Short mmCIF file of C-alpha atoms and ligand atoms in Angstrom, two decimals:
data_model
loop_
_atom_site.label_atom_id
_atom_site.label_comp_id
_atom_site.label_asym_id
_atom_site.label_seq_id
_atom_site.Cartn_x
_atom_site.Cartn_y
_atom_site.Cartn_z
CA MET A 1 51.52 78.08 -1.56
CA LEU A 2 54.91 77.85 -3.23
CA SER A 3 56.09 74.43 -4.30
CA SER A 4 59.64 73.56 -3.31
CA ALA A 5 60.65 73.83 -6.96
CA ASP A 6 59.52 77.46 -6.98
CA GLU A 7 61.49 78.25 -3.87
CA THR A 8 64.78 77.05 -5.32
CA ALA A 9 64.26 78.09 -8.89
CA GLY A 10 65.88 81.55 -8.78
CA PRO A 11 65.48 83.84 -11.74
CA ASP A 12 63.91 82.57 -14.94
CA ARG A 13 66.82 81.16 -16.94
CA THR A 14 64.74 80.71 -20.04
CA ALA A 15 64.65 84.48 -20.46
CA ASP A 16 67.66 86.12 -22.02
CA VAL A 17 69.35 87.17 -18.79
CA PRO A 18 73.06 87.89 -18.88
CA ALA A 19 75.20 86.05 -16.31
CA GLY A 20 76.97 87.92 -13.50
CA PRO A 21 80.30 89.68 -14.06
CA GLU A 22 83.62 87.86 -14.20
CA ILE A 23 85.48 90.63 -12.42
CA SER A 24 84.32 93.22 -9.91
CA ILE A 25 86.44 96.34 -9.77
CA VAL A 26 86.10 98.06 -6.43
CA VAL A 27 86.74 101.80 -6.33
CA PRO A 28 86.95 103.34 -2.85
CA THR A 29 86.06 107.00 -3.03
CA PHE A 30 86.01 110.06 -0.89
CA ASN A 31 85.32 113.24 -2.85
CA GLU A 32 86.11 111.99 -6.34
CA ARG A 33 83.10 113.43 -8.15
CA GLU A 34 85.13 114.88 -11.00
CA ASN A 35 87.08 111.68 -11.60
CA ILE A 36 84.61 108.86 -11.52
CA ALA A 37 83.01 109.12 -14.97
CA GLU A 38 86.40 109.28 -16.66
CA LEU A 39 87.63 106.31 -14.63
CA VAL A 40 84.66 104.16 -15.61
CA ARG A 41 85.05 105.19 -19.24
CA ARG A 42 88.70 104.15 -19.21
CA ILE A 43 87.95 100.85 -17.48
CA GLY A 44 85.40 100.06 -20.18
CA GLU A 45 87.94 100.92 -22.84
CA ALA A 46 90.60 98.76 -21.18
CA LEU A 47 88.36 95.68 -20.86
CA PRO A 48 86.50 95.18 -24.14
CA GLY A 49 84.60 91.91 -24.26
CA VAL A 50 85.04 91.31 -20.53
CA ALA A 51 82.03 91.00 -18.21
CA TRP A 52 83.12 93.56 -15.62
CA GLU A 53 81.35 95.62 -13.02
CA VAL A 54 82.50 98.66 -11.07
CA ILE A 55 81.54 98.90 -7.41
CA VAL A 56 82.14 102.35 -6.01
CA VAL A 57 82.26 102.39 -2.22
CA ASP A 58 81.76 105.96 -1.16
CA ASP A 59 82.08 107.20 2.41
CA ASP A 60 79.41 109.86 2.16
CA SER A 61 81.55 112.30 0.17
CA THR A 62 80.63 115.93 0.59
CA ASP A 63 81.05 116.71 -3.12
CA GLY A 64 78.22 114.49 -4.35
CA THR A 65 80.33 111.59 -5.61
CA ALA A 66 77.64 109.03 -4.79
CA ALA A 67 74.98 110.99 -6.68
CA ARG A 68 77.28 111.18 -9.68
CA VAL A 69 77.82 107.42 -9.55
CA SER A 70 74.07 106.80 -9.36
CA GLU A 71 73.64 108.98 -12.43
CA LEU A 72 76.14 106.84 -14.29
CA ALA A 73 74.59 103.65 -12.93
CA ARG A 74 71.19 104.60 -14.32
CA GLN A 75 72.74 104.54 -17.78
CA ASP A 76 74.89 101.45 -17.26
CA ARG A 77 73.98 98.47 -15.07
CA ARG A 78 77.64 97.49 -14.73
CA ILE A 79 78.09 100.34 -12.28
CA ARG A 80 76.99 100.16 -8.65
CA CYS A 81 77.39 102.41 -5.66
CA ILE A 82 77.65 101.45 -2.01
CA GLN A 83 77.24 104.47 0.19
CA ARG A 84 78.54 104.24 3.74
CA ILE A 85 77.32 106.72 6.29
CA GLY A 86 79.19 107.72 9.43
CA ARG A 87 82.26 105.66 8.60
CA ARG A 88 85.62 106.25 6.96
CA GLY A 89 88.48 104.13 5.75
CA LEU A 90 89.94 103.00 2.46
CA SER A 91 90.60 99.39 3.56
CA SER A 92 87.25 98.76 5.13
CA ALA A 93 85.57 100.29 2.07
CA CYS A 94 87.42 97.83 -0.19
CA ILE A 95 86.41 94.92 2.04
CA GLU A 96 82.76 95.88 1.88
CA GLY A 97 82.96 96.29 -1.87
CA PHE A 98 84.51 92.83 -2.21
CA LEU A 99 81.87 91.26 -0.02
CA SER A 100 79.07 92.72 -2.11
CA SER A 101 80.44 90.99 -5.20
CA SER A 102 79.69 87.51 -6.54
CA ALA A 103 82.38 87.56 -9.21
CA PRO A 104 85.24 85.03 -9.25
CA TYR A 105 87.81 87.83 -9.52
CA LEU A 106 88.06 91.02 -7.49
CA ALA A 107 90.16 94.09 -8.19
CA VAL A 108 90.80 97.43 -6.48
CA ILE A 109 91.72 100.66 -8.18
CA ASP A 110 91.87 104.20 -6.84
CA GLY A 111 89.21 106.64 -7.97
CA ASP A 112 91.57 109.46 -8.91
CA LEU A 113 93.11 107.91 -12.06
CA GLN A 114 96.55 107.53 -10.46
CA HIS A 115 96.55 103.79 -11.12
CA ASP A 116 96.99 102.56 -14.68
CA GLU A 117 93.76 100.83 -15.70
CA THR A 118 95.38 99.43 -18.86
CA VAL A 119 97.09 96.86 -16.60
CA LEU A 120 93.70 95.37 -15.67
CA PRO A 121 93.41 92.96 -18.64
CA ASP A 122 96.83 91.55 -17.82
CA MET A 123 95.84 91.13 -14.17
CA LEU A 124 92.67 89.32 -15.20
CA GLU A 125 94.50 87.05 -17.64
CA ASN A 126 96.98 86.06 -14.92
CA LEU A 127 94.16 85.13 -12.57
CA ARG A 128 92.38 83.17 -15.28
CA GLN A 129 95.51 81.09 -15.85
CA GLY A 130 95.00 79.81 -12.32
CA ASP A 131 98.62 79.65 -11.18
CA VAL A 132 98.50 82.77 -8.99
CA ASP A 133 96.25 83.92 -6.15
CA ILE A 134 96.80 87.62 -6.52
CA VAL A 135 98.27 90.02 -9.08
CA VAL A 136 99.74 93.26 -7.82
CA GLY A 137 100.43 96.50 -9.64
CA SER A 138 103.92 97.61 -8.61
CA ARG A 139 105.60 100.99 -8.80
CA TYR A 140 108.88 99.59 -7.50
CA MET A 141 109.94 97.16 -10.19
CA ALA A 142 111.50 97.54 -13.62
CA GLY A 143 108.98 99.32 -15.83
CA GLY A 144 107.13 100.92 -12.91
CA GLY A 145 107.53 104.31 -11.33
CA ILE A 146 106.19 106.81 -8.86
CA GLY A 147 105.56 109.60 -11.32
CA ASP A 148 105.89 113.14 -10.10
CA TRP A 149 105.87 112.56 -6.34
CA ASP A 150 108.02 115.09 -4.50
CA GLY A 151 111.14 114.00 -2.61
CA ARG A 152 109.44 113.90 0.76
CA ARG A 153 106.51 111.74 -0.27
CA ALA A 154 108.86 109.46 -2.23
CA ARG A 155 111.12 108.99 0.81
CA LEU A 156 108.14 108.33 3.06
CA SER A 157 106.82 105.72 0.67
CA ARG A 158 110.21 104.01 0.40
CA ALA A 159 110.66 103.99 4.16
CA SER A 160 107.24 102.53 4.88
CA THR A 161 107.73 99.95 2.12
CA LEU A 162 110.94 98.85 3.78
CA LEU A 163 109.33 98.78 7.20
CA ALA A 164 106.46 96.66 5.93
CA GLN A 165 108.78 94.26 4.14
CA LYS A 166 110.94 93.79 7.24
CA THR A 167 108.31 93.57 9.97
CA LEU A 168 105.77 91.46 8.13
CA ARG A 169 108.26 89.54 5.96
CA VAL A 170 106.36 90.38 2.84
CA VAL A 171 108.44 89.87 -0.27
CA LEU A 172 106.42 92.11 -2.57
CA SER A 173 108.34 94.93 -4.25
CA ASP A 174 105.40 97.28 -3.57
CA PRO A 175 103.47 96.02 -0.54
CA MET A 176 101.81 99.42 -0.11
CA SER A 177 100.19 99.23 -3.51
CA GLY A 178 96.50 100.00 -3.61
CA PHE A 179 96.12 98.43 -7.05
CA PHE A 180 95.67 94.66 -7.36
CA ALA A 181 93.37 91.82 -8.36
CA VAL A 182 92.69 88.72 -6.29
CA ARG A 183 90.78 85.47 -6.59
CA ARG A 184 87.50 85.46 -4.78
CA ASP A 185 88.24 82.29 -2.74
CA VAL A 186 91.54 83.75 -1.53
CA LEU A 187 89.87 86.93 -0.34
CA HIS A 188 87.13 84.98 1.40
CA GLY A 189 89.78 82.81 3.08
CA VAL A 190 91.36 85.80 4.82
CA VAL A 191 88.52 88.27 5.15
CA ARG A 192 87.61 87.46 8.75
CA GLY A 193 91.19 88.04 9.89
CA LEU A 194 91.75 91.37 8.15
CA SER A 195 92.50 94.34 10.36
CA GLY A 196 90.65 96.66 7.98
CA VAL A 197 92.37 99.67 9.48
CA GLY A 198 93.73 102.44 7.31
CA PHE A 199 94.89 102.37 3.68
CA LYS A 200 96.93 99.22 3.32
CA ILE A 201 94.51 96.54 2.32
CA LEU A 202 97.02 94.61 0.21
CA LEU A 203 99.51 94.34 3.04
CA ASP A 204 96.68 93.32 5.34
CA ILE A 205 95.74 90.45 3.00
CA PHE A 206 99.32 89.19 2.74
CA ALA A 207 99.95 89.45 6.48
CA THR A 208 96.71 87.64 7.28
CA ALA A 209 96.98 84.75 4.83
CA GLU A 210 97.94 81.53 6.57
CA ARG A 211 99.89 80.13 3.66
CA PRO A 212 102.18 82.23 1.46
CA LEU A 213 100.13 83.65 -1.40
CA ARG A 214 101.19 82.90 -4.95
CA PHE A 215 101.55 86.30 -6.52
CA ARG A 216 102.69 88.03 -9.65
CA GLU A 217 103.66 91.67 -9.94
CA LEU A 218 103.01 93.84 -12.95
CA PRO A 219 104.73 97.19 -13.30
CA TYR A 220 102.84 100.44 -13.72
CA GLU A 221 103.67 104.10 -13.59
CA PHE A 222 101.88 106.01 -10.82
CA ARG A 223 100.16 108.96 -12.46
CA ALA A 224 99.36 112.42 -11.20
CA ARG A 225 95.98 112.83 -9.56
CA HIS A 226 93.30 113.79 -12.10
CA ALA A 227 91.14 116.13 -9.99
CA GLY A 228 90.64 116.76 -6.27
CA GLU A 229 93.15 116.14 -3.52
CA SER A 230 94.84 113.29 -1.65
CA LYS A 231 93.40 112.08 1.65
CA VAL A 232 96.72 110.88 3.00
CA ASP A 233 97.53 112.62 6.29
CA GLY A 234 99.16 111.98 9.66
CA ILE A 235 96.33 109.71 10.73
CA VAL A 236 96.97 107.47 7.74
CA ALA A 237 100.56 107.04 8.91
CA LEU A 238 99.30 106.20 12.39
CA ASP A 239 96.88 103.69 10.89
CA PHE A 240 99.77 102.06 9.08
CA LEU A 241 101.78 101.65 12.28
CA THR A 242 98.69 100.33 14.06
CA MET A 243 98.22 97.70 11.43
CA LEU A 244 101.84 96.56 11.71
CA LEU A 245 101.40 96.38 15.47
CA GLN A 246 98.16 94.44 15.18
CA LYS A 247 99.67 91.94 12.80
CA LYS A 248 102.72 91.49 15.03
CA ALA A 249 100.99 91.40 18.40
CA GLY A 250 98.16 89.22 17.20
CA ARG A 251 94.66 90.28 18.06
CA LEU A 252 95.04 89.90 21.82
CA VAL A 253 94.95 93.58 22.66
CA PRO A 254 92.68 95.64 20.43
CA SER A 255 94.50 98.66 19.01
CA ARG A 256 91.67 100.91 20.15
CA LEU A 257 92.36 99.88 23.73
CA ILE A 258 96.02 100.84 23.27
CA TYR A 259 95.09 104.30 21.99
CA PHE A 260 92.48 104.66 24.68
CA SER A 261 94.96 103.80 27.43
CA VAL A 262 97.69 106.07 26.10
CA ILE A 263 95.26 108.97 25.85
CA GLY A 264 93.96 108.14 29.32
CA GLY A 265 97.52 108.22 30.68
CA GLY A 266 98.05 111.60 29.06
CA GLY A 267 94.85 112.68 30.81
CA ILE A 268 96.66 112.49 34.15
CA VAL A 269 99.12 115.14 32.96
CA VAL A 270 96.26 117.30 31.68
CA HIS A 271 94.49 116.91 35.01
CA LEU A 272 97.57 117.95 36.98
CA ALA A 273 98.19 120.98 34.77
CA ALA A 274 94.55 122.10 34.96
CA PHE A 275 94.57 121.62 38.73
CA ALA A 276 97.70 123.71 39.12
CA ALA A 277 96.21 126.47 36.97
CA ALA A 278 92.96 126.56 38.97
CA PHE A 279 94.48 126.13 42.41
CA HIS A 280 97.61 128.26 42.08
CA GLY A 281 96.81 130.44 39.08
CA PHE A 282 93.23 131.37 39.99
CA SER A 283 93.54 130.68 43.74
CA LEU A 284 90.39 128.53 43.80
CA ALA A 285 89.72 126.26 46.77
CA PHE A 286 90.92 122.66 46.63
CA TRP A 287 87.74 120.82 45.70
CA PRO A 288 86.55 123.18 42.93
CA SER A 289 90.06 123.06 41.48
CA GLN A 290 89.99 119.27 41.56
CA ALA A 291 86.50 119.15 40.02
CA ILE A 292 87.39 121.59 37.24
CA ALA A 293 90.58 119.67 36.50
CA ALA A 294 88.69 116.37 36.31
CA LEU A 295 86.10 117.82 33.97
CA PHE A 296 88.73 119.45 31.81
CA ALA A 297 90.70 116.21 31.57
CA MET A 298 87.57 114.31 30.55
CA VAL A 299 86.75 116.81 27.80
CA VAL A 300 90.30 116.61 26.45
CA ASN A 301 90.19 112.82 26.69
CA PHE A 302 86.90 112.61 24.90
CA THR A 303 88.07 114.96 22.17
CA LEU A 304 91.28 113.03 21.54
CA ASN A 305 89.55 109.66 21.55
CA ASN A 306 87.00 110.98 19.10
CA LEU A 307 89.79 112.28 16.85
CA VAL A 308 92.16 109.32 17.01
CA THR A 309 90.79 106.18 18.67
CA TYR A 310 87.46 106.39 16.88
CA ARG A 311 88.60 108.34 13.82
CA ASP A 312 86.63 105.96 11.61
CA GLN A 313 83.35 106.84 13.32
CA ARG A 314 83.84 110.37 14.60
CA LEU A 315 80.95 112.07 16.32
CA SER A 316 80.06 115.59 15.33
CA GLY A 317 77.43 118.23 16.10
CA ARG A 318 74.71 117.05 18.47
CA ASP A 319 76.12 113.52 18.55
CA TRP A 320 79.37 115.02 19.78
CA LEU A 321 77.68 116.78 22.66
CA ARG A 322 75.63 113.76 23.61
CA GLY A 323 78.79 111.63 23.38
CA LEU A 324 80.67 114.00 25.67
CA VAL A 325 77.97 113.87 28.35
CA VAL A 326 77.74 110.08 28.25
CA PHE A 327 81.54 109.85 28.22
CA CYS A 328 81.78 111.93 31.40
CA LEU A 329 79.09 109.86 33.12
CA VAL A 330 80.73 106.57 32.16
CA CYS A 331 84.18 107.74 33.27
CA SER A 332 82.80 108.94 36.59
CA ILE A 333 81.48 105.46 37.26
CA GLY A 334 84.91 104.17 36.18
CA ALA A 335 86.57 106.45 38.72
CA VAL A 336 84.33 105.16 41.51
CA GLY A 337 85.13 101.57 40.50
CA ASN A 338 88.81 102.39 40.32
CA VAL A 339 88.89 103.81 43.84
CA GLY A 340 86.66 101.03 45.17
CA VAL A 341 88.77 98.19 43.80
CA ALA A 342 92.05 99.81 44.82
CA SER A 343 90.81 100.41 48.39
CA TYR A 344 89.41 96.91 48.63
CA ILE A 345 92.72 95.30 47.67
CA PHE A 346 94.68 97.70 49.88
CA ARG A 347 92.50 97.01 52.91
CA GLY A 348 92.86 93.29 52.25
CA GLY A 349 96.59 93.67 52.86
CA GLY A 350 97.81 94.49 49.32
CA ALA A 351 100.83 96.78 48.90
CA TRP A 352 99.94 100.26 47.70
CA LEU A 353 101.39 100.02 44.18
CA PRO A 354 99.61 96.81 43.08
CA SER A 355 96.40 98.13 44.66
CA VAL A 356 96.61 101.38 42.72
CA LEU A 357 97.49 99.58 39.47
CA ALA A 358 94.59 97.15 39.89
CA GLY A 359 92.26 100.11 40.36
CA LEU A 360 93.61 101.78 37.24
CA LEU A 361 93.29 98.58 35.22
CA ILE A 362 89.68 98.03 36.23
CA GLY A 363 88.83 101.70 35.67
CA THR A 364 90.44 101.77 32.22
CA VAL A 365 88.88 98.54 31.01
CA TRP A 366 85.47 99.66 32.24
CA ASN A 367 85.82 103.08 30.63
CA TYR A 368 86.99 101.52 27.39
CA ALA A 369 84.28 98.89 27.18
CA ALA A 370 81.47 101.13 28.34
CA THR A 371 82.36 104.08 26.10
CA ALA A 372 82.80 101.73 23.14
CA PHE A 373 79.26 100.58 23.77
CA TYR A 374 77.48 103.74 24.86
CA VAL A 375 79.44 106.52 23.16
CA TRP A 376 80.88 105.26 19.89
CA ARG A 377 78.70 102.28 19.13
CA PRO A 378 77.78 102.68 15.45
CA ARG A 379 74.09 103.44 15.67
CA ARG A 380 73.37 102.96 12.00
N1 GDD B 1 85.65 104.99 0.74
C1 GDD B 1 86.77 105.68 1.08
N2 GDD B 1 86.94 106.07 2.38
N3 GDD B 1 87.67 105.98 0.12
C2 GDD B 1 88.77 106.68 0.49
C3 GDD B 1 89.01 107.12 1.81
C4 GDD B 1 88.03 106.79 2.80
O1 GDD B 1 88.14 107.11 3.97
N4 GDD B 1 90.19 107.78 1.83
C5 GDD B 1 90.66 107.77 0.57
N5 GDD B 1 89.80 107.11 -0.25
C6 GDD B 1 89.90 106.86 -1.70
C7 GDD B 1 90.21 108.09 -2.52
O2 GDD B 1 89.04 108.77 -2.89
C8 GDD B 1 90.93 107.48 -3.70
O3 GDD B 1 90.02 106.97 -4.66
C9 GDD B 1 91.69 106.32 -3.07
O4 GDD B 1 90.99 105.98 -1.89
C10 GDD B 1 93.16 106.67 -2.75
O5 GDD B 1 93.19 107.80 -1.92
P1 GDD B 1 94.26 108.97 -2.12
O6 GDD B 1 93.99 109.99 -1.10
O7 GDD B 1 94.26 109.39 -3.56
O8 GDD B 1 95.59 108.19 -1.75
P2 GDD B 1 97.03 108.29 -2.42
O9 GDD B 1 96.97 108.54 -3.89
O10 GDD B 1 97.86 109.22 -1.64
O11 GDD B 1 97.60 106.78 -2.21
C11 GDD B 1 97.06 105.72 -2.97
O12 GDD B 1 97.95 105.11 -3.83
C12 GDD B 1 99.04 104.47 -3.20
C13 GDD B 1 99.85 103.80 -4.24
O13 GDD B 1 99.15 102.79 -4.88
C14 GDD B 1 96.51 104.66 -2.04
O14 GDD B 1 95.84 103.67 -2.80
C15 GDD B 1 97.60 104.01 -1.24
O15 GDD B 1 97.06 102.96 -0.45
C16 GDD B 1 98.61 103.45 -2.19
O16 GDD B 1 99.74 103.04 -1.47
MN1 MN B 2 95.58 109.22 -5.06
#
């Protein structure tokens, strides 16, 4: 039997065991195989004499990024890899990287060498001084720059920066920055309130903090991507708007429910169009036309929800097919509930409009909750 001393002893401190790192540098990656070794080399060069570790959080890249990181990690224990399966998202990857760390200071840097790692020592020194909570690399202050971005991307970045500053009252010069270092206790203070959606983890942290964070900004010049390509697309822009909405509206209505409802509303239009095509175009009888239209609308609905509402856990292949079948079953039950509730209220003397709306509300909430559970529940 173990004595109580044994149970609390932990590792043998008499042996020559190095202490844990002072700073964990989280690198979110998706297809950065050709960049990661160079990044780690440069981080090592930038932080001589510092006890650092690099935590790569890879979302199951198709180019073998995680395997490359493991290769590096076998030669150097300061490197670790967290591999996430079936999930996507820069912000949520950073959060998981942070949470896997025990270091007093946490940093994030992109995996494509666009951020200037030589700013890291200055970030660390600022945190060590203890008078700031977070140090942010900024492209939009004297000494910083956006490198060779084309006019369109530059305008987009400026516009979203302005939007973020105005709606969330964040006073940072570069609130969209993906390059910063933060004290561990500050991160842990906000982590349960983070939206975790999309790319803008820094903005998320500032918008979630209950007291204004003490920050310092350090300029850096945004570099050209080393290898590979950017993952920024239309969905990232949508994610950004969702996060603003979430932070403004509080967490009363989940953003997924908003997407789900909007797509469901669009489904009515799809249904009508499909019905018209079957009934008038192909001269089918009424009920087959209605059945085909309902099925078609459900397939379109499922596809859109899989693409947008659940973009971070998209189903594909056999999971997609299984999801579609379950989705149709769940929504059929929702339709029965919808009609049942509406008729019940109507028969009880309700006016037609409130009765119909109540039916829709019940049907939508059921469909949303049940598909979240049975169709898109992360099974891993
Ligand atoms: N784990 C994970 N999951 N990593 C991701 C994902 C994802 O879904 N999407 C992108 N990444 C990783 C990339 O591999 C890269 O290391 C980093 O996140 C940034 O992605 P890019 O696609 O290179 O974005 P960008 O260069 O257009 O924008 C970056 O820099 C801006 C300026 O600092 C981002 O960091 C922006 O948030 C930032 O505003
Ligand atoms: Mn990049």
